C-alpha angles and dihedrals in degrees: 000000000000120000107261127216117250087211136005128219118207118179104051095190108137094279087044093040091046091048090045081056106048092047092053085043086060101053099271117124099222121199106214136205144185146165095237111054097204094068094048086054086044089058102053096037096043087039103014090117102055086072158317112327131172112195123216131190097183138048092236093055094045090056082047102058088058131099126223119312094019124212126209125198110204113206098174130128104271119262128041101346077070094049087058106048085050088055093058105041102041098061084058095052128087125222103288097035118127131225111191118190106201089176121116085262123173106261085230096064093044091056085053100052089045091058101044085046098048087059085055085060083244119130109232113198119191114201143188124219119192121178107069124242085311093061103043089053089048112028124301131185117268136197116184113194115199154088106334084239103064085047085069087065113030093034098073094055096041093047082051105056099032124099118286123223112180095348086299120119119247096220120071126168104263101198135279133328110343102350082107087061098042096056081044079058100051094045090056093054091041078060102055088048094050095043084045095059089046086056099047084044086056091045098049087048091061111038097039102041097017092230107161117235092276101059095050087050083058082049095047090042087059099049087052087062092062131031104326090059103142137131091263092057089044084048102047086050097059096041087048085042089058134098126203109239097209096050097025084231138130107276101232090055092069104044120105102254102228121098124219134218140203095207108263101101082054096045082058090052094049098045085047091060096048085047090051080227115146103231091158104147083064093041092064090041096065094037082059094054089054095043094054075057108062096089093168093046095049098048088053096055096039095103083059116132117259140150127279113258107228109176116239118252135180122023089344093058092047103061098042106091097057090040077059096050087042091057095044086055085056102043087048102052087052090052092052093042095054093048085045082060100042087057091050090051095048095047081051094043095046107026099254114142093221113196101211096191097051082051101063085036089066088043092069099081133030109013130086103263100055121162153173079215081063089069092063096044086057093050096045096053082037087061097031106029088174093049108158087206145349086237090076097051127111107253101020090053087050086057100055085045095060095041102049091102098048099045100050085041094051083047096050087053096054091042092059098043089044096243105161116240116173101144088049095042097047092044084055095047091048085062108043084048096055090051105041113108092229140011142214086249088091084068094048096060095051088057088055098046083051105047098035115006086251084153125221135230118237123220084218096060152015124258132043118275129192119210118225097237092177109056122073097250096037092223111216118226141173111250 
C-alpha cells in the first residue's frame, strides 16, 4: 500500500509553498496541489529534499493521498476564489474530514461555510496565520478557529511547526467557527495601530529635533534594548538605518508616502463599529492610511496655513526622545487595550470563550506584532481573566502613570509645529475619556431627546423620559 499524506496543502503560491515546507521540514509527509501543475513540480524538485512530499495534479489524487480524516489546508486569495476551492474539494471528502482555510478570510464567511460544512458532516476550520512568508517557513503564530474535534487532530501539527517562545507553542485553538479569524482580524488592526504610532514616533523625531533617518534608527535600536523590544521596532531601525544605492539617501526619503492596505485593519474598524465598541487608536490608524493616500486631496491643501516648524534645542530638546518613548508606551498600551476589548466583545457577540490570556500567549512568536510587552499582557489576563482593560492593570497602569507628562507634553509639541498625530492624540483622548467623571454625552442626549424624542435616562431615577421642547413649560414624562 502506498505511503499516504497526514495534511495536504493546495494553493502553492509563496504563503501555501512556505507552509507545505515547513510542514515536510517538521516530519509530516504533505501531499501538495495546485492549479497550476507546474508549481506543484517546482516545489518538489526546488524543496523535494527538506522532507517527505506527495504531488498531486487533480483534486481527486490529491483526496486520495490522505489519510483519514483527511485534513486540507486551503492557501488561496479570500472570496470567491475560497468558495471554489471548497466546492470542489468537499464533494470528494467523507464525514470527519477537515478543511482548513489558512487565508486572511472575513470571519463572517467563515462562519457561513462552517456552518454549511458542518451540515456535510465536514469539519471546516478557519485560521489565522501571522508572520509573512518568513514566518510561515520558519514558525508563525497560528490561531485555528473550529469544532473542538477537528482541534485533536490538526492541533498537534499546527502547535509543531509554529514559532516557540519559551518551549511553548505559538498556535492555540481559539474557540468555534470563525472566532480563529476574528482574533487574525484584530491582530492585523492592532498592527496597523501599533505601526501607526512607529511611524508618528519617527515623525516627531524629525520635525521637532531635525535628526536625519540614521540617528533615529540608533534611537529605535536602543528602545529595542528595554521595554518596547519587538520585531516592528527591529524592523523600523533597519529600514531608517538603509540607503538607497541608486540616490545615496536615506531610503525612507524616497518612498511614496502613501501607505497601502489589504483590507483587515478596515474590516476591525468596521466590526468595531458593529460591536459599538470604541477602538479608536486603530480607527485613526487606518484614516491615516487613507489619508496618506489622497494624493489629489493632499496636493490641493498643501498652500494651507500652518506654524513654522522650528526644531527644539536646549533642555527642551534633551528630554524629547524619551518623552517620545514614554508616549509610544502609552499609546501602545491603549492600542492593545482597545483590540484586547474588541476580542472580548466578539466572543460575547458570537458565543466564542475567548481566553484572552492564551491569546496574547500565542502572539509572542511568530506574528508581526511580537513583543516582550506581550509577556505582561499574558500575565496580567493570566492573573485577571475578566480584566475590563489592560489600562487598569498593574504594570501597565503604572505605565500610563509615569508617562502622563511626557505624553501630553509630546502632544503639545506636535500640536504647535504642526506635526500630525492622530494615532498619540486619540490614544490620549481615549484615556482621558475612560477616566472623566462625567462626559459631554449627557448633552448630547439632550440634543437627541430634543430633536427626535430619542428620551434620556436620570442619575436621580429609573426608567427613560423624554422632555416636551416644544411647549412653553417642557413638561418632563416617563417614556
Amino acid at each position: 500500500m502506498s505511503k499516504k499524506a497526514s495534511i495536504g496543502v493546495t494553493g502553492l503560491a509563496v504563503m501555501g509553498r512556505n507552509l507545505a515546507r515547513n510542514l515536510a521540514r517538521h516530519g509530516h509527509t504533505v501531499a501538495l496541489h495546485n492549479r497550476s501543475e507546474q508549481r506543484t513540480r517546482d516545489l518538489v524538485e526546488q524543496f523535494g529534499d527538506e522532507g517527505d512530499f506527495i504531488p498531486a495534479y487533480s483534486a481527486q489524487e490529491f483526496v486520495d493521498a490522505l489519510e483519514r480524516p483527511r485534513q486540507i489546508v486551503i492557501m488561496v486569495k479570500a472570496g470567491a476564489p475560497t468558495d471554489a476551492v471548497i466546492e470542489e474539494f468537499a464533494p470528494l471528502l467523507e464525514k470527519g474530514d477537515v478543511i482548513v482555510d489558512a487565508g486572511n478570510a472575513h470571519f463572517a464567511d467563515t462562519r457561513r461555510r462552517e456552518a454549511a460544512l458542518r451540515e456535510q458532516g465536514l469539519h471546516f476550520v478557519g485560521t489565522g496565520v501571522s508572520g509573512g512568508e518568513e514566518g510561515a517557513l520558519h514558525g508563525p503564530s497560528i490561531m485555528p478557529g473550529g469544532s473542538p474535534e477537528s482541534y485533536e487532530s490538526l492541533g498537534p501539527l499546527f502547535e509543531d511547526i509554529s514559532a516557540k517562545v519559551d518551549g511553548a507553542p505559538c498556535c492555540t485553538h481559539i474557540g468555534p467557527d470563525g472566532a480563529g479569524h476574528f482574533v487574525k482580524m484584530v491582530h492585523n488592526g492592532i498592527e496597523y495601530a501599533d505601526m501607526q504610532l512607529i511611524a508618528e514616533s519617527f515623525d516627531l523625531l524629525r520635525g521637532a529635533l531635525g535628526y536625519e533617518p540614521a540617528q533615529i534608527a540608533d534611537v529605535f535600536r536602543t528602545w529595542n534594548t528595554g521595554r518596547l523590544d519587538s520585531y516592528l521596532i527591529e524592523i523600523t531601525a533597519e529600514v531608517l538605518a538603509h540607503t538607497d544605492a541608486a540616490t545615496g539617501k536615506p531610503f525612507v526619503d524616497i518612498v511614496t508616502d502613501q501607505a497601502e492596505q489589504k483590507g483587515t485593519g478596515r474590516w476591525t474598524v468596521q466590526i468595531g463599529l458593529d460591536l459599538g465598541v470604541p477602538i479608536s487608536g486603530i480607527a485613526e490608524a487606518v484614516f491615516a492610511r487613507s489619508l496618506s493616500g489622497s494624493a489629489n486631496l493632499r496636493a490641493a491643501s498643501r498652500g494651507l496655513p500652518g506654524p513654522s516648524r522650528t526644531p527644539l534645542s536646549g533642555a527642551a530638546a534633551e528630554t524629547f526622545a524619551d518623552d517620545v518613548e514614554r508616549a509610544l508606551y502609552a499609546s501602545k498600551i491603549v492600542a492593545y487595550a482597545q483590540g484586547f476589548n474588541q476580542i472580548q466583545a466578539g466572543g460575547a457577540e458570537y458565543g466564542w470563550d475567548i481566553d484572552l490570556g492564551a491569546v496574547a500567549k500565542i502572539w509572542r512568536g511568530g506574528c508581526i506584532i511580537r513583543a516582550k510587552f506581550l509577556d505582561d499582557v499574558s500575565a496580567a489576563y493570566a492573573a485577571e481573566p475578566g480584566l475590563p482593560t489592560l489600562l487598569t492593570s498593574g504594570d501597565f497602569r503604572k505605565a500610563v502613570e509615569d508617562a502622563q507628562d511626557s505624553w501630553r507634553s509630546v502632544i503639545a509639541t506636535a500640536v504647535r509645529l504642526g506635526i500630525p498625530t492622530p494615532g498619540f492624540a486619540t490614544a490620549l483622548a481615549y484615556y482621558d475619556g475612560l477616566r472623566a467623571e462625567r462626559l459631554p454625552a449627557a448633552l448630547v442626549q439632550g440634543q437627541r431627546d430634543f430633536f427626535g424624542a430619542h428620551t434620556y435616562r436620570r442619575v436621580d431615577r429609573e426608567g427613560s423620559f423624554h422632555t416636551a421642547w416644544a411647549t412653553s413649560e417642557r413638561a418632563e414624562s416617563p417614556a
